Tab-separated table of C-alpha atoms and ligand atoms in Angstrom:
chain	number	residue	atom	x	y	z
H	1094	VAL	CA	-0.288	34.472	24.065
H	1095	SER	CA	-1.506	32.540	21.085
H	1096	ALA	CA	0.831	30.091	19.382
H	1097	PRO	CA	2.360	31.311	16.115
H	1098	ARG	CA	0.348	30.164	13.126
H	1099	SER	CA	1.830	27.277	11.256
H	1100	GLU	CA	3.353	28.227	7.909
H	1101	VAL	CA	2.141	24.969	6.398
H	1102	PRO	CA	-0.669	25.826	3.978
H	1103	ARG	CA	-4.090	24.309	4.413
H	1104	PRO	CA	-4.138	20.860	2.884
H	1105	PRO	CA	-5.889	20.766	-0.448
H	1106	GLU	CA	-9.295	19.144	-0.003
H	1107	PRO	CA	-8.984	15.578	-1.269
H	1108	TRP	CA	-11.050	14.903	-4.360
H	1109	PRO	CA	-13.336	12.005	-3.434
H	1110	GLY	CA	-12.360	9.862	-6.400
H	1111	ALA	CA	-14.535	6.955	-5.273
H	1112	ALA	CA	-15.677	8.313	-1.916
H	1113	PRO	CA	-14.766	5.237	0.175
H	1114	GLY	CA	-16.266	6.766	3.315
H	1115	GLU	CA	-19.519	7.969	1.834
H	1116	PRO	CA	-22.588	6.237	3.245
H	1117	ALA	CA	-23.614	5.127	-0.240
H	1118	ALA	CA	-20.389	3.138	-0.523
H	1119	GLU	CA	-20.885	1.313	2.799
H	1120	PRO	CA	-23.305	-1.491	1.793
H	1121	THR	CA	-20.902	-2.503	-0.983
H	1122	ALA	CA	-17.931	-2.314	1.360
H	1123	LEU	CA	-19.698	-4.377	4.033
H	1124	ALA	CA	-20.771	-6.999	1.474
H	1125	GLU	CA	-17.176	-7.161	0.203
H	1126	LEU	CA	-15.941	-7.700	3.779
H	1127	ALA	CA	-18.580	-10.378	4.482
H	1128	ASP	CA	-17.587	-12.204	1.264
H	1129	ALA	CA	-13.880	-12.015	2.118
H	1130	LEU	CA	-14.589	-13.441	5.598
H	1131	ALA	CA	-16.512	-16.323	3.986
H	1132	GLU	CA	-13.429	-17.391	1.989
H	1133	GLN	CA	-11.312	-20.297	3.181
H	1134	PRO	CA	-9.231	-19.103	5.023
H	1135	PRO	CA	-11.248	-16.002	5.903
H	1136	ARG	CA	-9.786	-12.637	4.867
H	1137	ILE	CA	-10.119	-8.988	5.795
H	1138	PRO	CA	-8.988	-6.808	2.843
H	1139	SER	CA	-5.627	-5.224	3.687
H	1140	LYS	CA	-6.851	-1.693	2.976
H	1141	TYR	CA	-8.587	-1.840	6.398
H	1142	LEU	CA	-5.175	-1.904	8.076
H	1143	TYR	CA	-4.951	1.806	7.262
H	1144	ASP	CA	-7.223	3.879	9.445
H	1145	GLU	CA	-5.519	6.823	11.176
H	1146	ARG	CA	-4.024	4.653	13.942
H	1147	GLY	CA	-2.990	1.942	11.482
H	1148	SER	CA	-1.276	4.485	9.228
H	1149	ALA	CA	0.598	5.904	12.229
H	1150	LEU	CA	1.656	2.397	13.270
H	1151	PHE	CA	2.798	1.630	9.719
H	1152	ASP	CA	4.915	4.763	9.800
H	1153	ARG	CA	6.562	3.456	12.985
H	1154	ILE	CA	7.109	0.065	11.349
H	1155	CYS	CA	9.100	1.825	8.608
H	1156	ASP	CA	11.696	2.837	11.230
H	1157	LEU	CA	11.981	-0.547	12.980
H	1158	PRO	CA	15.392	-2.266	12.822
H	1159	GLU	CA	13.807	-5.456	11.404
H	1160	TYR	CA	11.787	-3.675	8.686
H	1161	TYR	CA	14.393	-3.340	5.926
H	1162	PRO	CA	12.052	-2.533	2.942
H	1163	THR	CA	11.734	1.206	3.666
H	1164	ARG	CA	15.464	1.710	4.244
H	1165	SER	CA	16.377	-0.352	1.188
H	1166	GLU	CA	13.948	1.487	-1.102
H	1167	LEU	CA	15.025	4.887	0.246
H	1168	ALA	CA	18.658	3.910	-0.445
H	1169	ILE	CA	17.712	3.066	-4.048
H	1170	MET	CA	15.914	6.388	-4.439
H	1171	GLU	CA	18.807	8.346	-2.907
H	1172	GLN	CA	21.274	6.715	-5.235
H	1173	HIS	CA	19.262	6.492	-8.450
H	1174	ALA	CA	16.459	9.075	-8.437
H	1175	ALA	CA	18.469	11.297	-10.807
H	1176	GLU	CA	18.686	8.464	-13.379
H	1177	MET	CA	14.978	7.752	-12.952
H	1178	ALA	CA	14.234	11.431	-13.509
H	1179	ARG	CA	16.354	11.517	-16.685
H	1180	ALA	CA	14.519	8.484	-18.028
H	1181	LEU	CA	11.121	10.000	-17.203
H	1182	GLY	CA	11.899	13.406	-18.723
H	1183	PRO	CA	10.560	16.887	-17.907
H	1184	ASP	CA	7.053	18.099	-17.139
H	1185	ALA	CA	5.659	14.813	-15.792
H	1186	THR	CA	2.373	14.345	-13.929
H	1187	VAL	CA	2.974	11.805	-11.154
H	1188	VAL	CA	0.013	9.745	-9.868
H	1189	GLU	CA	1.017	7.915	-6.687
H	1190	TYR	CA	-0.898	4.815	-5.568
H	1191	GLY	CA	-0.949	4.496	-1.737
H	1192	THR	CA	1.049	7.531	-0.617
H	1193	GLY	CA	1.170	7.053	3.166
H	1194	THR	CA	3.505	9.760	4.463
H	1195	GLY	CA	5.183	10.150	1.059
H	1196	ARG	CA	8.718	9.521	2.357
H	1197	LYS	CA	9.993	8.318	-1.010
H	1198	THR	CA	7.931	10.744	-3.059
H	1199	ARG	CA	9.994	13.711	-1.876
H	1200	LEU	CA	13.107	12.163	-3.379
H	1201	LEU	CA	11.373	11.537	-6.713
H	1202	LEU	CA	9.780	14.994	-6.959
H	1203	ALA	CA	13.075	16.682	-6.016
H	1204	ALA	CA	14.927	14.794	-8.763
H	1205	LEU	CA	12.352	15.278	-11.541
H	1206	ASP	CA	12.831	18.085	-14.041
H	1207	ARG	CA	9.988	20.607	-13.438
H	1208	PRO	CA	7.283	18.065	-12.550
H	1209	CYS	CA	3.949	19.563	-13.428
H	1210	ALA	CA	1.509	17.849	-11.073
H	1211	TYR	CA	1.471	15.332	-8.260
H	1212	VAL	CA	-1.680	13.287	-7.547
H	1213	PRO	CA	-1.456	11.196	-4.366
H	1214	VAL	CA	-4.184	8.538	-4.096
H	1215	ASP	CA	-4.938	6.871	-0.750
H	1216	VAL	CA	-7.769	5.436	1.362
H	1217	ALA	CA	-6.337	6.943	4.571
H	1218	ALA	CA	-7.895	10.423	4.456
H	1219	GLU	CA	-6.000	12.065	7.351
H	1220	PHE	CA	-2.591	10.896	6.205
H	1221	LEU	CA	-3.417	11.839	2.627
H	1222	SER	CA	-4.234	15.423	3.635
H	1223	ALA	CA	-1.154	15.756	5.837
H	1224	ALA	CA	1.240	14.308	3.239
H	1225	SER	CA	-0.305	16.491	0.510
H	1226	ALA	CA	0.133	19.627	2.608
H	1227	ARG	CA	3.780	18.817	3.373
H	1228	LEU	CA	4.605	18.077	-0.252
H	1229	ALA	CA	2.708	21.150	-1.503
H	1230	ALA	CA	4.779	23.291	0.891
H	1231	GLU	CA	8.020	21.656	-0.169
H	1232	PHE	CA	7.287	21.818	-3.915
H	1233	PRO	CA	5.351	25.057	-4.478
H	1234	ALA	CA	5.723	24.866	-8.269
H	1235	VAL	CA	3.978	21.484	-8.430
H	1236	ALA	CA	0.158	21.259	-8.513
H	1237	VAL	CA	-0.673	18.833	-5.668
H	1238	VAL	CA	-4.111	17.256	-6.185
H	1239	PRO	CA	-4.909	14.557	-3.588
H	1240	VAL	CA	-7.490	11.906	-4.430
H	1241	TRP	CA	-9.194	10.031	-1.610
H	1242	ALA	CA	-10.039	6.690	-3.157
H	1243	ASP	CA	-9.726	2.924	-2.998
H	1244	PHE	CA	-7.494	2.118	-5.953
H	1245	THR	CA	-8.826	-1.460	-6.121
H	1246	ARG	CA	-12.111	-0.009	-7.362
H	1247	PRO	CA	-12.721	2.281	-10.339
H	1248	PHE	CA	-11.799	5.862	-9.423
H	1249	LEU	CA	-11.676	9.209	-11.188
H	1250	LEU	CA	-9.033	11.910	-11.240
H	1251	PRO	CA	-10.332	15.477	-10.991
H	1252	PRO	CA	-10.838	16.933	-14.472
H	1253	ASP	CA	-8.466	19.842	-13.815
H	1254	VAL	CA	-5.312	17.785	-13.168
H	1255	PRO	CA	-2.700	19.166	-15.570
H	1256	ARG	CA	-1.728	16.479	-18.090
H	1257	GLY	CA	1.936	17.425	-18.403
H	1258	ARG	CA	4.132	15.876	-21.077
H	1259	ARG	CA	3.913	12.413	-19.618
H	1260	ARG	CA	1.866	10.651	-16.960
H	1261	VAL	CA	3.805	8.492	-14.508
H	1262	ALA	CA	2.247	6.037	-12.045
H	1263	TYR	CA	4.356	5.825	-8.877
H	1264	PHE	CA	3.763	2.753	-6.688
H	1265	PRO	CA	6.476	2.434	-4.031
H	1266	GLY	CA	6.524	0.518	-0.738
H	1267	SER	CA	6.018	-2.918	-2.347
H	1268	THR	CA	2.286	-2.351	-1.905
H	1269	ILE	CA	1.987	-4.334	-5.173
H	1270	GLY	CA	3.069	-7.353	-3.081
H	1271	ASN	CA	-0.150	-7.055	-1.058
H	1272	PHE	CA	-2.089	-8.434	-4.024
H	1273	GLU	CA	-2.356	-11.944	-5.435
H	1274	PRO	CA	-0.625	-12.147	-8.832
H	1275	ASP	CA	-3.933	-11.875	-10.759
H	1276	GLU	CA	-4.994	-8.818	-8.780
H	1277	ALA	CA	-1.512	-7.312	-9.130
H	1278	ARG	CA	-1.733	-7.817	-12.907
H	1279	ALA	CA	-5.147	-6.116	-12.996
H	1280	LEU	CA	-3.807	-3.184	-10.977
H	1281	LEU	CA	-0.762	-2.818	-13.251
H	1282	ALA	CA	-3.072	-2.915	-16.283
H	1283	GLU	CA	-5.290	-0.241	-14.689
H	1284	MET	CA	-2.182	1.943	-14.200
H	1285	ARG	CA	-1.244	1.439	-17.813
H	1286	ASP	CA	-4.687	2.617	-18.945
H	1287	ARG	CA	-4.530	5.560	-16.573
H	1288	VAL	CA	-1.151	6.865	-17.799
H	1289	GLY	CA	-2.091	6.204	-21.435
H	1290	PRO	CA	0.171	5.800	-24.467
H	1291	GLY	CA	3.715	7.071	-23.799
H	1292	GLY	CA	3.135	6.844	-20.036
H	1293	ALA	CA	5.412	5.158	-17.511
H	1294	ALA	CA	5.374	3.557	-14.068
H	1295	LEU	CA	7.891	3.288	-11.242
H	1296	VAL	CA	7.084	0.322	-9.015
H	1297	GLY	CA	8.854	-0.651	-5.768
H	1298	VAL	CA	9.034	-4.435	-5.424
H	1299	ASP	CA	10.397	-6.408	-2.489
H	1300	LEU	CA	12.597	-9.381	-3.398
H	1301	ARG	CA	12.782	-12.984	-2.223
H	1302	LYS	CA	15.320	-13.591	0.516
H	1303	ASP	CA	16.101	-15.644	3.624
H	1304	PRO	CA	12.728	-16.414	5.275
H	1305	ARG	CA	14.203	-15.541	8.689
H	1306	VAL	CA	14.847	-11.976	7.516
H	1307	LEU	CA	11.321	-11.795	6.086
H	1308	GLU	CA	9.571	-13.205	9.138
H	1309	ALA	CA	11.436	-10.829	11.478
H	1310	ALA	CA	10.436	-7.877	9.275
H	1311	TYR	CA	6.741	-8.736	9.774
H	1312	ASP	CA	6.945	-9.751	13.454
H	1313	ASP	CA	9.254	-7.282	15.178
H	1314	ALA	CA	10.563	-7.675	18.716
H	1315	ALA	CA	8.838	-4.495	19.943
H	1316	GLY	CA	5.423	-5.797	18.803
H	1317	VAL	CA	4.545	-2.792	16.630
H	1318	THR	CA	3.519	-4.986	13.678
H	1319	ALA	CA	1.344	-7.068	16.020
H	1320	ARG	CA	-0.473	-3.892	17.105
H	1321	PHE	CA	-0.776	-2.781	13.476
H	1322	ASN	CA	-2.335	-6.125	12.517
H	1323	LEU	CA	-4.746	-6.336	15.488
H	1324	ASN	CA	-5.854	-2.754	14.859
H	1325	VAL	CA	-7.634	-3.942	11.699
H	1326	LEU	CA	-10.305	-5.473	13.975
H	1327	ALA	CA	-10.870	-2.207	15.836
H	1328	HIS	CA	-11.136	-0.439	12.486
H	1329	VAL	CA	-13.770	-2.758	10.957
H	1330	ASN	CA	-15.654	-2.785	14.293
H	1331	ARG	CA	-15.876	1.000	14.273
H	1332	ARG	CA	-16.579	1.334	10.602
H	1333	PHE	CA	-19.234	-1.360	10.271
H	1334	GLY	CA	-20.543	-1.655	13.850
H	1335	LEU	CA	-19.043	-5.157	14.357
H	1336	ALA	CA	-17.953	-6.936	17.538
H	1337	PHE	CA	-14.583	-8.576	16.840
H	1338	ASP	CA	-12.692	-8.960	20.134
H	1339	PRO	CA	-8.975	-8.269	19.470
H	1340	SER	CA	-8.028	-9.999	22.748
H	1341	ARG	CA	-9.192	-13.320	21.191
H	1342	PHE	CA	-6.615	-13.151	18.393
H	1343	ARG	CA	-2.794	-13.306	18.123
H	1344	HIS	CA	-0.594	-11.829	15.392
H	1345	ARG	CA	1.404	-14.321	13.294
H	1346	ALA	CA	3.375	-13.689	10.094
H	1347	PRO	CA	4.760	-16.893	8.555
H	1348	TRP	CA	6.623	-17.165	5.240
H	1349	VAL	CA	4.560	-19.431	2.951
H	1350	ASP	CA	7.090	-20.755	0.483
H	1351	ARG	CA	4.756	-22.310	-2.111
H	1352	ALA	CA	2.944	-18.989	-2.507
H	1353	GLY	CA	6.150	-16.903	-2.255
H	1354	ARG	CA	4.678	-14.632	0.371
H	1355	ILE	CA	4.483	-13.569	3.988
H	1356	GLU	CA	0.954	-13.967	5.308
H	1357	MET	CA	-0.139	-11.659	8.095
H	1358	ARG	CA	-2.627	-13.627	10.121
H	1359	LEU	CA	-4.822	-13.098	13.155
H	1360	VAL	CA	-5.027	-16.464	14.867
H	1361	SER	CA	-7.999	-17.162	17.094
H	1362	THR	CA	-6.980	-18.303	20.599
H	1363	VAL	CA	-10.449	-19.501	21.667
H	1364	ARG	CA	-13.627	-20.927	20.162
H	1365	HIS	CA	-15.946	-18.017	19.407
H	1366	GLU	CA	-18.369	-16.512	16.873
H	1367	VAL	CA	-18.700	-13.106	15.236
H	1368	ASP	CA	-21.694	-11.803	13.242
H	1369	VAL	CA	-21.100	-9.769	10.096
H	1370	ALA	CA	-23.896	-8.518	7.839
H	1371	GLY	CA	-26.338	-11.158	9.036
H	1372	ARG	CA	-23.864	-14.033	8.652
H	1373	ARG	CA	-22.238	-15.888	11.550
H	1374	TYR	CA	-18.506	-16.704	11.408
H	1375	ARG	CA	-17.146	-19.424	13.756
H	1376	PHE	CA	-13.543	-19.518	14.898
H	1377	GLU	CA	-11.888	-22.503	16.584
H	1378	PRO	CA	-8.564	-22.085	18.404
H	1379	GLY	CA	-5.877	-21.963	15.661
H	1380	ASP	CA	-8.270	-20.747	12.920
H	1381	TYR	CA	-6.989	-17.551	11.399
H	1382	ILE	CA	-8.045	-14.491	9.413
H	1383	LEU	CA	-5.666	-13.374	6.642
H	1384	THR	CA	-5.177	-9.624	6.793
H	1385	GLU	CA	-2.347	-9.082	4.338
H	1386	TYR	CA	-0.216	-10.909	1.822
H	1387	SER	CA	3.249	-9.659	1.106
H	1388	HIS	CA	4.434	-11.369	-2.044
H	1389	LYS	CA	8.168	-11.368	-2.704
H	1390	TYR	CA	9.363	-11.536	-6.296
H	1391	ARG	CA	12.430	-12.444	-8.289
H	1392	LEU	CA	13.379	-9.657	-10.719
H	1393	THR	CA	12.474	-11.796	-13.720
H	1394	GLU	CA	9.158	-12.869	-12.154
H	1395	PHE	CA	8.071	-9.279	-11.707
H	1396	ALA	CA	9.141	-8.309	-15.240
H	1397	ALA	CA	7.063	-11.232	-16.580
H	1398	LEU	CA	4.041	-10.161	-14.530
H	1399	ALA	CA	4.375	-6.556	-15.757
H	1400	GLN	CA	4.644	-7.803	-19.331
H	1401	THR	CA	1.346	-9.689	-19.056
H	1402	ALA	CA	-0.207	-6.369	-17.959
H	1403	GLY	CA	1.070	-4.692	-21.130
H	1404	TRP	CA	4.244	-3.079	-19.761
H	1405	ARG	CA	7.846	-3.269	-20.950
H	1406	THR	CA	10.536	-3.182	-18.249
H	1407	ARG	CA	12.958	-0.473	-19.265
H	1408	ARG	CA	15.259	-0.500	-16.193
H	1409	THR	CA	15.533	-2.063	-12.753
H	1410	TRP	CA	17.490	-0.775	-9.771
H	1411	THR	CA	18.317	-2.690	-6.576
H	1412	ASP	CA	20.013	-1.692	-3.320
H	1413	ALA	CA	23.570	-2.819	-2.482
H	1414	GLU	CA	22.301	-5.937	-0.680
H	1415	ALA	CA	19.780	-6.773	-3.455
H	1416	ARG	CA	16.930	-6.822	-0.959
H	1417	PHE	CA	14.565	-4.479	-2.779
H	1418	SER	CA	14.006	-3.284	-6.349
H	1419	VAL	CA	12.481	-0.374	-8.258
H	1420	HIS	CA	11.217	-1.060	-11.787
H	1421	LEU	CA	10.783	1.517	-14.527
H	1422	LEU	CA	7.981	0.320	-16.802
H	1423	GLU	CA	6.948	1.826	-20.118
H	1424	THR	CA	3.884	1.345	-22.278
X	1208	SAM	C1	2.550	-0.400	2.488
X	1208	SAM	S1	1.906	1.247	2.677
X	1208	SAM	C2	3.060	2.134	1.647
X	1208	SAM	C3	3.095	3.615	1.946
X	1208	SAM	C4	4.131	4.398	1.143
X	1208	SAM	N1	3.826	4.377	-0.300
X	1208	SAM	C5	5.513	3.845	1.366
X	1208	SAM	O1	6.130	3.423	0.391
X	1208	SAM	O2	5.984	3.863	2.508
X	1208	SAM	C6	0.429	1.160	1.710
X	1208	SAM	C7	-0.296	2.482	1.488
X	1208	SAM	O3	-1.338	2.269	0.533
X	1208	SAM	C8	-2.587	2.702	1.058
X	1208	SAM	N2	-3.562	1.749	0.564
X	1208	SAM	C9	-3.641	0.425	0.845
X	1208	SAM	N3	-4.647	-0.146	0.165
X	1208	SAM	C10	-5.232	0.854	-0.572
X	1208	SAM	C11	-6.320	0.895	-1.480
X	1208	SAM	N4	-7.014	-0.200	-1.778
X	1208	SAM	N5	-6.613	2.086	-2.063
X	1208	SAM	C12	-5.915	3.211	-1.769
X	1208	SAM	N6	-4.884	3.223	-0.900
X	1208	SAM	C13	-4.532	2.066	-0.312
X	1208	SAM	C14	-2.426	2.698	2.573
X	1208	SAM	O4	-3.301	3.617	3.197
X	1208	SAM	C15	-0.948	3.064	2.726
X	1208	SAM	O5	-0.769	4.446	2.759
């Protein structure tokens, strides 16, 4: 007896906005990785945390007792999505940067007055397709148009995306915190150009707090975040044919006060070398690779940053414990 067919419609084919996985894009991507590893300290861009396994691990992180950001942001959305929707108005086209599983998106789309289109943008192709299919099934009146792209590089939206009355960039999850302030400013400015005059943005921003709370959130007792971090090595190995040995690194996530951020690090436990794109990288015990920043802001700091990117902060919401914030920005 064959299993009943799933009622979930086929996921819309993602539009390859910048085709991150296309062979033509690989030499650039490999050169970018080699340059990042040559920095002091060496870096692996955080987008490589999100292959299929990494995305699944991140989804588990969202449910960990120590990882408050998801619960706090969901609480804000549950309590205030109706106000956000009133401020945004009817017939909006929502472009989401870094959708993941779209947990918060459902709350926004449900609150909005007749949203016209939803455009999730993500590098993680499998999760993008699955989230798009779920949201398309849940919101049949909304045109769901996924875009598979790296939003740190120029990318295109498909020409047939309905414009709606207003374009809204949605950027939850404090993913903005993964960028240095200059990069965050550039990304906010790119969003402003993308939504155009009269457009808006809703940005989830994690707030400064007790470093013990922060460090626990990025180094949980069950070790899920450690697996998530180490998985970046398996991902770049597979993608670029490299030979990083994950067993030679340990996960660490200290709060770095002068930079106002958590730094996810992979600390080498032994002296060893790894070749990348014809260059040799040496690691001594204690040397580390930076895999992700997670900047934490004060409300006023973020408003000032948004202002330098050409945005006006119209409203800000926080959760009851003032751990997390959502900012409504207007052009
Ligand atoms: C911190 S998670 C947030 C997921 C979700 N928005 C949430 O709030 O739970 C970051 C998401 O952004 C995506 N992402 C990270 N860097 C990206 C990039 N450069 N371009 C496109 N997507 C990216 C990841 O695949 C992941 O889905």
